[in-house]
């Protein structure tokens, strides 16, 4: 699409406001939950259902945020398979213990009722959000649009190209015809329809939502007549997003210095945590538990606990023991466990699937939180899953709904994490030149992929791995890099200003990027970024967009996670350092093992994300334009 | 003097093998060694100070070459040289005064002595100005007979005395050595007590409920904090552990046993915590003439973080850590790389190394530096045993302790051994 327009979409506030409008319902032909074998039939069928067909092209043409040519499900599949084919060469090691992603669609029932197709097509919660934001979004970010498309079409092996091409072809003329006012009116109408669909979730909404969009589709042609209606609707609709927005504002987190709430939470808790004797005063608002004590207790309970699904239980224990760490690995493990749980789920009698499953998921989540506080990326994934559950229509049969949800989860993992990483690697590799000295801190899966990929491309560069106690994750990364033949330098975080003279680029991973541009990441990242800033070395933060969050944070104190304090007093491999042996339970000594810190955005030169390479100031834009779209559409 | 030689060699070995920990210990031992060198040096009748200076310079050169990074050695050598010059000067001025008096009283041999005292008096005046005062434009202008007066004061004094009573000679030479040794003893005592003198100032800088951050371990910092604690100030201390030596654990232990509220954090958490800290107090390895600090590794990071959050960065250092040199590329030239085994266990990565193939260069390097250089603009305050000073004032302080002639000790290139 023409670049001038795309640029405007991002910068022009008027157009950006449009971004709040939830995306028009995607045409059923593109309903992604369709199993692949049925694609062709669906496509051939779709023209025969008049109202839907009528509305679909306009829906596409008037997308507020330049919805890119929606790719067909088949090409995502192709992409996925292509991805799997290439993955052995570029290893996806999300942690030392990699979570394997089972082949997609394995449990999807072989046939879907046509009802599902229509419903999922109309229900705003199906895939276009994911899809639209994962690939086409990069068009908006103005960086290497063509590149990305090339990459994808390359991977898809040409099959997807035609699918992509025919869409813009037929949507463009329509777009040119509609004036701005018309578009506006149309969007209002669509939003109204959406709001109605949302509100009337409990009642059967199929007919309602089917008629409304069709009306909306008609409206541009007769805008004068409709303008009144649109205006009246506007008032009503305006309030709805207002409420939505309020609801969307991040909930205040649990504050652990609030005694009453802590007590309440304790009564519910499965994991009996004992509080650390010497709590750090400054961090009273965070949970400070003793580590390692609850594990045996929990293991005995493994079979006694009825309501908890065993997969969830396993993941929880793995979090607790630290077997799974790293943002992506934890998120993938959690989603896989949820998938397992959904697979084995059956709605109890006299309950509805939507409500019961949501409650069930909530209880799982609170169990996982007890094991280890959620990362922001996991929070986003849970939000996604819950919104998906909420968007299920009641008319859906239980196996269908479960299949749809499992497909949703797989899709989230593939597109938001794996594919996003591929795209990040593609972008970041362009920033590595021969002779570079790249510095990285800790062990970030994205950065590791970038380094390995650049090495495979034959670029000549050196890597400086900076590490710090107590996790020493850098050593794991170092081992993997040296095995692959990269030339590495290893040092600890204190020496970073000594080594920074020779460094030309700094690549950092992130646990999350907050909407004020603050990078929330493994503790020490801020130090490294600060020193790089002082030495005028560019800092590139690699972070998948699903980890972005609208929360803001100024320091590392207000919200953080505390690790095991005992890890501080004992130095791994250095037995002679045992000065604190008898004092750990003393009154005056506190051991503080912070897990994360917040890097101010001024230290970050660039955030590399799946939407392209953007300055940290653009993070709120991405959060606003895409997050919402994929979570709430 | 075989015994001094043995002492010197012993000390050289210790320095080379890095057996002496900490600049205070090094400084003290250097001063003691130099004291014994002085006492063993046979002083000729003429040019006594010159001979002492030469022998000290020879020893000092070797000491510095043994561990060029330990700047305290050079500092102490220079300070002892300065002491000799000063003592010598005061002796000659005293002698001059005595001579002048004697010249007035009995002038039988005034004929041949007539021009000598006048000239030497002028030389003494110039020399006294140049040594007692720091170099300035005025002294530069007044410094005419300097080239003649280098062995000047002593030689002219020696000459004039040599012509006088010979019984006086031995007592004079003995007096110079005695005075110098006295002064060196004072220096040693200063080094010993610098902690207390710095700690005395603690209450002026630490207030109630203060939050103080420090990194690694320094005895000066420990005494400073404890002194404030003894004065009934209650405050809390964050101690960053100071990888790779983890001396912070030691400091934390000491602080806890003395009843201070202590929180031990990892080095990487410094940036996270510094926003809640009121003051950073650290020790130093050496202070350069421009006010820059050679400090334990990691402090540059801390100083940057402190600057970002406008937290005062206070460096405690005894005056033996004042180095009269200006740093050039100190991150490299004044640094020392320690053993990689502190970071990676021996053999841990041996399976990843393939020495058999290629150019033989290992793929993995481990960098483990000892020191950081903190530029003067990041330092808010120096607290030395003479009080608090601004970084920009350091060069003046240094002029009090060192004479400009001694700044360069190496006159010939050091033989590589």
mmCIF file with all atom_site columns, C-alpha atoms in Angstrom, chain B residues 21-182:
data_model
loop_
_atom_site.group_PDB
_atom_site.id
_atom_site.type_symbol
_atom_site.label_atom_id
_atom_site.label_alt_id
_atom_site.label_comp_id
_atom_site.label_asym_id
_atom_site.label_entity_id
_atom_site.label_seq_id
_atom_site.pdbx_PDB_ins_code
_atom_site.Cartn_x
_atom_site.Cartn_y
_atom_site.Cartn_z
_atom_site.occupancy
_atom_site.B_iso_or_equiv
_atom_site.pdbx_formal_charge
_atom_site.auth_seq_id
_atom_site.auth_comp_id
_atom_site.auth_asym_id
_atom_site.auth_atom_id
_atom_site.pdbx_PDB_model_num
ATOM 1   C CA . UNK B 1 21  ? 46.523 -6.752 49.692 1.00 0.00 ? 21  UNK B CA 1
ATOM 2   C CA . UNK B 1 22  ? 45.325 -3.218 49.812 1.00 0.00 ? 22  UNK B CA 1
ATOM 3   C CA . UNK B 1 23  ? 47.038 0.039  49.237 1.00 0.00 ? 23  UNK B CA 1
ATOM 4   C CA . UNK B 1 24  ? 47.271 0.861  52.911 1.00 0.00 ? 24  UNK B CA 1
ATOM 5   C CA . UNK B 1 25  ? 49.290 -2.217 53.728 1.00 0.00 ? 25  UNK B CA 1
ATOM 6   C CA . UNK B 1 26  ? 51.432 -1.653 50.671 1.00 0.00 ? 26  UNK B CA 1
ATOM 7   C CA . UNK B 1 27  ? 52.035 1.947  51.591 1.00 0.00 ? 27  UNK B CA 1
ATOM 8   C CA . UNK B 1 28  ? 52.975 1.089  55.107 1.00 0.00 ? 28  UNK B CA 1
ATOM 9   C CA . UNK B 1 29  ? 55.356 -1.662 54.141 1.00 0.00 ? 29  UNK B CA 1
ATOM 10  C CA . UNK B 1 30  ? 56.934 0.498  51.489 1.00 0.00 ? 30  UNK B CA 1
ATOM 11  C CA . UNK B 1 31  ? 57.525 3.254  53.999 1.00 0.00 ? 31  UNK B CA 1
ATOM 12  C CA . UNK B 1 32  ? 59.061 0.806  56.445 1.00 0.00 ? 32  UNK B CA 1
ATOM 13  C CA . UNK B 1 33  ? 61.286 -0.619 53.787 1.00 0.00 ? 33  UNK B CA 1
ATOM 14  C CA . UNK B 1 34  ? 62.438 2.818  52.712 1.00 0.00 ? 34  UNK B CA 1
ATOM 15  C CA . UNK B 1 35  ? 63.115 3.706  56.294 1.00 0.00 ? 35  UNK B CA 1
ATOM 16  C CA . UNK B 1 36  ? 65.453 0.774  56.650 1.00 0.00 ? 36  UNK B CA 1
ATOM 17  C CA . UNK B 1 37  ? 67.044 1.631  53.315 1.00 0.00 ? 37  UNK B CA 1
ATOM 18  C CA . UNK B 1 38  ? 67.694 5.157  54.558 1.00 0.00 ? 38  UNK B CA 1
ATOM 19  C CA . UNK B 1 39  ? 69.116 3.993  57.814 1.00 0.00 ? 39  UNK B CA 1
ATOM 20  C CA . UNK B 1 40  ? 71.441 1.575  56.035 1.00 0.00 ? 40  UNK B CA 1
ATOM 21  C CA . UNK B 1 41  ? 72.603 3.973  53.390 1.00 0.00 ? 41  UNK B CA 1
ATOM 22  C CA . UNK B 1 42  ? 76.050 5.279  54.061 1.00 0.00 ? 42  UNK B CA 1
ATOM 23  C CA . UNK B 1 43  ? 75.922 8.966  53.592 1.00 0.00 ? 43  UNK B CA 1
ATOM 24  C CA . UNK B 1 44  ? 78.967 10.690 52.182 1.00 0.00 ? 44  UNK B CA 1
ATOM 25  C CA . UNK B 1 45  ? 80.153 13.892 53.702 1.00 0.00 ? 45  UNK B CA 1
ATOM 26  C CA . UNK B 1 46  ? 79.361 15.885 50.691 1.00 0.00 ? 46  UNK B CA 1
ATOM 27  C CA . UNK B 1 47  ? 76.019 15.930 48.999 1.00 0.00 ? 47  UNK B CA 1
ATOM 28  C CA . UNK B 1 48  ? 74.337 13.883 51.685 1.00 0.00 ? 48  UNK B CA 1
ATOM 29  C CA . UNK B 1 49  ? 70.791 14.477 50.550 1.00 0.00 ? 49  UNK B CA 1
ATOM 30  C CA . UNK B 1 50  ? 71.730 13.858 46.955 1.00 0.00 ? 50  UNK B CA 1
ATOM 31  C CA . UNK B 1 51  ? 73.156 10.482 47.827 1.00 0.00 ? 51  UNK B CA 1
ATOM 32  C CA . UNK B 1 52  ? 70.116 9.548  49.825 1.00 0.00 ? 52  UNK B CA 1
ATOM 33  C CA . UNK B 1 53  ? 67.817 10.637 47.058 1.00 0.00 ? 53  UNK B CA 1
ATOM 34  C CA . UNK B 1 54  ? 69.747 8.705  44.490 1.00 0.00 ? 54  UNK B CA 1
ATOM 35  C CA . UNK B 1 55  ? 69.753 5.495  46.459 1.00 0.00 ? 55  UNK B CA 1
ATOM 36  C CA . UNK B 1 56  ? 66.071 5.858  47.240 1.00 0.00 ? 56  UNK B CA 1
ATOM 37  C CA . UNK B 1 57  ? 65.254 6.543  43.636 1.00 0.00 ? 57  UNK B CA 1
ATOM 38  C CA . UNK B 1 58  ? 67.075 3.422  42.582 1.00 0.00 ? 58  UNK B CA 1
ATOM 39  C CA . UNK B 1 59  ? 65.123 1.323  45.047 1.00 0.00 ? 59  UNK B CA 1
ATOM 40  C CA . UNK B 1 60  ? 61.869 3.088  44.279 1.00 0.00 ? 60  UNK B CA 1
ATOM 41  C CA . UNK B 1 61  ? 62.239 2.521  40.613 1.00 0.00 ? 61  UNK B CA 1
ATOM 42  C CA . UNK B 1 62  ? 62.521 -1.198 41.140 1.00 0.00 ? 62  UNK B CA 1
ATOM 43  C CA . UNK B 1 63  ? 59.595 -1.222 43.508 1.00 0.00 ? 63  UNK B CA 1
ATOM 44  C CA . UNK B 1 64  ? 57.392 0.603  41.072 1.00 0.00 ? 64  UNK B CA 1
ATOM 45  C CA . UNK B 1 65  ? 58.412 -1.657 38.247 1.00 0.00 ? 65  UNK B CA 1
ATOM 46  C CA . UNK B 1 66  ? 57.487 -4.658 40.357 1.00 0.00 ? 66  UNK B CA 1
ATOM 47  C CA . UNK B 1 67  ? 53.849 -3.585 40.499 1.00 0.00 ? 67  UNK B CA 1
ATOM 48  C CA . UNK B 1 68  ? 53.211 -0.505 38.411 1.00 0.00 ? 68  UNK B CA 1
ATOM 49  C CA . UNK B 1 69  ? 49.507 -0.692 39.111 1.00 0.00 ? 69  UNK B CA 1
ATOM 50  C CA . UNK B 1 70  ? 49.939 -0.346 42.840 1.00 0.00 ? 70  UNK B CA 1
ATOM 51  C CA . UNK B 1 71  ? 50.323 3.392  42.814 1.00 0.00 ? 71  UNK B CA 1
ATOM 52  C CA . UNK B 1 72  ? 50.743 3.597  46.569 1.00 0.00 ? 72  UNK B CA 1
ATOM 53  C CA . UNK B 1 73  ? 54.342 2.366  46.222 1.00 0.00 ? 73  UNK B CA 1
ATOM 54  C CA . UNK B 1 74  ? 55.261 5.208  43.949 1.00 0.00 ? 74  UNK B CA 1
ATOM 55  C CA . UNK B 1 75  ? 53.387 7.634  46.135 1.00 0.00 ? 75  UNK B CA 1
ATOM 56  C CA . UNK B 1 76  ? 55.315 6.638  49.215 1.00 0.00 ? 76  UNK B CA 1
ATOM 57  C CA . UNK B 1 77  ? 58.656 6.703  47.406 1.00 0.00 ? 77  UNK B CA 1
ATOM 58  C CA . UNK B 1 78  ? 57.911 10.195 46.214 1.00 0.00 ? 78  UNK B CA 1
ATOM 59  C CA . UNK B 1 79  ? 56.779 11.283 49.612 1.00 0.00 ? 79  UNK B CA 1
ATOM 60  C CA . UNK B 1 80  ? 59.956 10.027 51.238 1.00 0.00 ? 80  UNK B CA 1
ATOM 61  C CA . UNK B 1 81  ? 61.992 11.820 48.609 1.00 0.00 ? 81  UNK B CA 1
ATOM 62  C CA . UNK B 1 82  ? 60.028 14.928 49.356 1.00 0.00 ? 82  UNK B CA 1
ATOM 63  C CA . UNK B 1 83  ? 60.702 14.468 53.035 1.00 0.00 ? 83  UNK B CA 1
ATOM 64  C CA . UNK B 1 84  ? 64.444 14.203 52.410 1.00 0.00 ? 84  UNK B CA 1
ATOM 65  C CA . UNK B 1 85  ? 64.410 17.350 50.341 1.00 0.00 ? 85  UNK B CA 1
ATOM 66  C CA . UNK B 1 86  ? 62.485 19.226 52.956 1.00 0.00 ? 86  UNK B CA 1
ATOM 67  C CA . UNK B 1 87  ? 64.588 18.043 55.862 1.00 0.00 ? 87  UNK B CA 1
ATOM 68  C CA . UNK B 1 88  ? 67.701 18.867 53.975 1.00 0.00 ? 88  UNK B CA 1
ATOM 69  C CA . UNK B 1 89  ? 66.384 22.277 53.183 1.00 0.00 ? 89  UNK B CA 1
ATOM 70  C CA . UNK B 1 90  ? 65.465 23.049 56.727 1.00 0.00 ? 90  UNK B CA 1
ATOM 71  C CA . UNK B 1 91  ? 68.881 21.833 57.871 1.00 0.00 ? 91  UNK B CA 1
ATOM 72  C CA . UNK B 1 92  ? 70.683 24.023 55.383 1.00 0.00 ? 92  UNK B CA 1
ATOM 73  C CA . UNK B 1 93  ? 68.632 27.050 56.233 1.00 0.00 ? 93  UNK B CA 1
ATOM 74  C CA . UNK B 1 94  ? 69.435 26.422 59.848 1.00 0.00 ? 94  UNK B CA 1
ATOM 75  C CA . UNK B 1 95  ? 73.084 25.939 58.952 1.00 0.00 ? 95  UNK B CA 1
ATOM 76  C CA . UNK B 1 96  ? 73.026 29.066 56.833 1.00 0.00 ? 96  UNK B CA 1
ATOM 77  C CA . UNK B 1 97  ? 71.639 31.036 59.695 1.00 0.00 ? 97  UNK B CA 1
ATOM 78  C CA . UNK B 1 98  ? 74.336 29.609 61.954 1.00 0.00 ? 98  UNK B CA 1
ATOM 79  C CA . UNK B 1 99  ? 77.001 30.309 59.378 1.00 0.00 ? 99  UNK B CA 1
ATOM 80  C CA . UNK B 1 100 ? 75.864 33.837 58.870 1.00 0.00 ? 100 UNK B CA 1
ATOM 81  C CA . UNK B 1 101 ? 76.017 34.398 62.581 1.00 0.00 ? 101 UNK B CA 1
ATOM 82  C CA . UNK B 1 102 ? 79.469 32.878 62.751 1.00 0.00 ? 102 UNK B CA 1
ATOM 83  C CA . UNK B 1 103 ? 80.595 34.863 59.722 1.00 0.00 ? 103 UNK B CA 1
ATOM 84  C CA . UNK B 1 104 ? 79.586 38.028 61.501 1.00 0.00 ? 104 UNK B CA 1
ATOM 85  C CA . UNK B 1 105 ? 81.307 37.075 64.719 1.00 0.00 ? 105 UNK B CA 1
ATOM 86  C CA . UNK B 1 106 ? 84.667 35.957 63.400 1.00 0.00 ? 106 UNK B CA 1
ATOM 87  C CA . UNK B 1 107 ? 85.746 37.190 59.981 1.00 0.00 ? 107 UNK B CA 1
ATOM 88  C CA . UNK B 1 108 ? 89.344 35.943 59.808 1.00 0.00 ? 108 UNK B CA 1
ATOM 89  C CA . UNK B 1 109 ? 88.570 33.669 56.928 1.00 0.00 ? 109 UNK B CA 1
ATOM 90  C CA . UNK B 1 110 ? 85.812 35.898 55.613 1.00 0.00 ? 110 UNK B CA 1
ATOM 91  C CA . UNK B 1 111 ? 87.827 36.669 52.494 1.00 0.00 ? 111 UNK B CA 1
ATOM 92  C CA . UNK B 1 112 ? 87.398 33.388 50.732 1.00 0.00 ? 112 UNK B CA 1
ATOM 93  C CA . UNK B 1 113 ? 83.953 32.900 52.100 1.00 0.00 ? 113 UNK B CA 1
ATOM 94  C CA . UNK B 1 114 ? 82.746 36.303 51.200 1.00 0.00 ? 114 UNK B CA 1
ATOM 95  C CA . UNK B 1 115 ? 80.816 35.572 48.016 1.00 0.00 ? 115 UNK B CA 1
ATOM 96  C CA . UNK B 1 116 ? 79.814 32.023 48.882 1.00 0.00 ? 116 UNK B CA 1
ATOM 97  C CA . UNK B 1 117 ? 77.278 32.646 51.591 1.00 0.00 ? 117 UNK B CA 1
ATOM 98  C CA . UNK B 1 118 ? 75.583 35.364 49.661 1.00 0.00 ? 118 UNK B CA 1
ATOM 99  C CA . UNK B 1 119 ? 75.098 33.132 46.660 1.00 0.00 ? 119 UNK B CA 1
ATOM 100 C CA . UNK B 1 120 ? 74.035 30.155 48.652 1.00 0.00 ? 120 UNK B CA 1
ATOM 101 C CA . UNK B 1 121 ? 71.659 32.243 50.662 1.00 0.00 ? 121 UNK B CA 1
ATOM 102 C CA . UNK B 1 122 ? 69.985 33.322 47.466 1.00 0.00 ? 122 UNK B CA 1
ATOM 103 C CA . UNK B 1 123 ? 69.911 29.746 46.302 1.00 0.00 ? 123 UNK B CA 1
ATOM 104 C CA . UNK B 1 124 ? 68.419 28.637 49.559 1.00 0.00 ? 124 UNK B CA 1
ATOM 105 C CA . UNK B 1 125 ? 65.775 31.279 49.358 1.00 0.00 ? 125 UNK B CA 1
ATOM 106 C CA . UNK B 1 126 ? 64.863 30.254 45.836 1.00 0.00 ? 126 UNK B CA 1
ATOM 107 C CA . UNK B 1 127 ? 64.956 26.609 46.716 1.00 0.00 ? 127 UNK B CA 1
ATOM 108 C CA . UNK B 1 128 ? 62.870 27.100 49.770 1.00 0.00 ? 128 UNK B CA 1
ATOM 109 C CA . UNK B 1 129 ? 60.331 28.877 47.706 1.00 0.00 ? 129 UNK B CA 1
ATOM 110 C CA . UNK B 1 130 ? 60.325 26.219 45.040 1.00 0.00 ? 130 UNK B CA 1
ATOM 111 C CA . UNK B 1 131 ? 60.008 23.314 47.418 1.00 0.00 ? 131 UNK B CA 1
ATOM 112 C CA . UNK B 1 132 ? 57.820 24.661 50.109 1.00 0.00 ? 132 UNK B CA 1
ATOM 113 C CA . UNK B 1 133 ? 55.474 26.301 47.767 1.00 0.00 ? 133 UNK B CA 1
ATOM 114 C CA . UNK B 1 134 ? 53.762 24.672 44.885 1.00 0.00 ? 134 UNK B CA 1
ATOM 115 C CA . UNK B 1 135 ? 54.997 25.734 41.497 1.00 0.00 ? 135 UNK B CA 1
ATOM 116 C CA . UNK B 1 136 ? 53.669 29.056 40.375 1.00 0.00 ? 136 UNK B CA 1
ATOM 117 C CA . UNK B 1 137 ? 54.509 31.620 37.787 1.00 0.00 ? 137 UNK B CA 1
ATOM 118 C CA . UNK B 1 138 ? 56.425 33.694 40.293 1.00 0.00 ? 138 UNK B CA 1
ATOM 119 C CA . UNK B 1 139 ? 58.677 30.907 41.427 1.00 0.00 ? 139 UNK B CA 1
ATOM 120 C CA . UNK B 1 140 ? 59.315 30.041 37.815 1.00 0.00 ? 140 UNK B CA 1
ATOM 121 C CA . UNK B 1 141 ? 60.595 33.546 37.255 1.00 0.00 ? 141 UNK B CA 1
ATOM 122 C CA . UNK B 1 142 ? 62.674 33.601 40.422 1.00 0.00 ? 142 UNK B CA 1
ATOM 123 C CA . UNK B 1 143 ? 64.172 30.249 39.742 1.00 0.00 ? 143 UNK B CA 1
ATOM 124 C CA . UNK B 1 144 ? 67.358 31.475 38.054 1.00 0.00 ? 144 UNK B CA 1
ATOM 125 C CA . UNK B 1 145 ? 70.126 29.621 39.850 1.00 0.00 ? 145 UNK B CA 1
ATOM 126 C CA . UNK B 1 146 ? 68.224 26.381 39.925 1.00 0.00 ? 146 UNK B CA 1
ATOM 127 C CA . UNK B 1 147 ? 70.448 24.465 37.547 1.00 0.00 ? 147 UNK B CA 1
ATOM 128 C CA . UNK B 1 148 ? 73.476 25.398 39.510 1.00 0.00 ? 148 UNK B CA 1
ATOM 129 C CA . UNK B 1 149 ? 71.716 24.760 42.769 1.00 0.00 ? 149 UNK B CA 1
ATOM 130 C CA . UNK B 1 150 ? 70.584 21.210 42.180 1.00 0.00 ? 150 UNK B CA 1
ATOM 131 C CA . UNK B 1 151 ? 73.297 19.658 44.234 1.00 0.00 ? 151 UNK B CA 1
ATOM 132 C CA . UNK B 1 152 ? 73.545 23.252 45.327 1.00 0.00 ? 152 UNK B CA 1
ATOM 133 C CA . UNK B 1 153 ? 72.155 23.698 48.765 1.00 0.00 ? 153 UNK B CA 1
ATOM 134 C CA . UNK B 1 154 ? 73.592 20.557 50.112 1.00 0.00 ? 154 UNK B CA 1
ATOM 135 C CA . UNK B 1 155 ? 76.897 20.911 48.370 1.00 0.00 ? 155 UNK B CA 1
ATOM 136 C CA . UNK B 1 156 ? 77.390 24.517 49.236 1.00 0.00 ? 156 UNK B CA 1
ATOM 137 C CA . UNK B 1 157 ? 76.334 23.793 52.783 1.00 0.00 ? 157 UNK B CA 1
ATOM 138 C CA . UNK B 1 158 ? 78.600 20.790 52.809 1.00 0.00 ? 158 UNK B CA 1
ATOM 139 C CA . UNK B 1 159 ? 81.429 22.786 51.376 1.00 0.00 ? 159 UNK B CA 1
ATOM 140 C CA . UNK B 1 160 ? 81.111 25.536 53.811 1.00 0.00 ? 160 UNK B CA 1
ATOM 141 C CA . UNK B 1 161 ? 80.901 23.091 56.659 1.00 0.00 ? 161 UNK B CA 1
ATOM 142 C CA . UNK B 1 162 ? 83.676 21.020 55.246 1.00 0.00 ? 162 UNK B CA 1
ATOM 143 C CA . UNK B 1 163 ? 85.816 24.050 55.629 1.00 0.00 ? 163 UNK B CA 1
ATOM 144 C CA . UNK B 1 164 ? 84.503 24.506 59.156 1.00 0.00 ? 164 UNK B CA 1
ATOM 145 C CA . UNK B 1 165 ? 84.865 22.151 62.059 1.00 0.00 ? 165 UNK B CA 1
ATOM 146 C CA . UNK B 1 166 ? 85.119 18.494 61.109 1.00 0.00 ? 166 UNK B CA 1
ATOM 147 C CA . UNK B 1 167 ? 83.492 17.356 64.323 1.00 0.00 ? 167 UNK B CA 1
ATOM 148 C CA . UNK B 1 168 ? 80.350 19.008 63.173 1.00 0.00 ? 168 UNK B CA 1
ATOM 149 C CA . UNK B 1 169 ? 80.219 16.970 59.974 1.00 0.00 ? 169 UNK B CA 1
ATOM 150 C CA . UNK B 1 170 ? 79.255 13.650 61.450 1.00 0.00 ? 170 UNK B CA 1
ATOM 151 C CA . UNK B 1 171 ? 76.699 15.174 63.704 1.00 0.00 ? 171 UNK B CA 1
ATOM 152 C CA . UNK B 1 172 ? 75.242 17.072 60.757 1.00 0.00 ? 172 UNK B CA 1
ATOM 153 C CA . UNK B 1 173 ? 75.010 14.000 58.549 1.00 0.00 ? 173 UNK B CA 1
ATOM 154 C CA . UNK B 1 174 ? 73.658 12.011 61.418 1.00 0.00 ? 174 UNK B CA 1
ATOM 155 C CA . UNK B 1 175 ? 71.128 14.740 62.006 1.00 0.00 ? 175 UNK B CA 1
ATOM 156 C CA . UNK B 1 176 ? 69.855 14.661 58.443 1.00 0.00 ? 176 UNK B CA 1
ATOM 157 C CA . UNK B 1 177 ? 69.343 10.926 58.554 1.00 0.00 ? 177 UNK B CA 1
ATOM 158 C CA . UNK B 1 178 ? 67.795 11.138 61.940 1.00 0.00 ? 178 UNK B CA 1
ATOM 159 C CA . UNK B 1 179 ? 65.403 13.835 60.863 1.00 0.00 ? 179 UNK B CA 1
ATOM 160 C CA . UNK B 1 180 ? 64.439 11.989 57.730 1.00 0.00 ? 180 UNK B CA 1
ATOM 161 C CA . UNK B 1 181 ? 63.793 8.805  59.643 1.00 0.00 ? 181 UNK B CA 1
ATOM 162 C CA . UNK B 1 182 ? 61.760 10.717 62.159 1.00 0.00 ? 182 UNK B CA 1
#
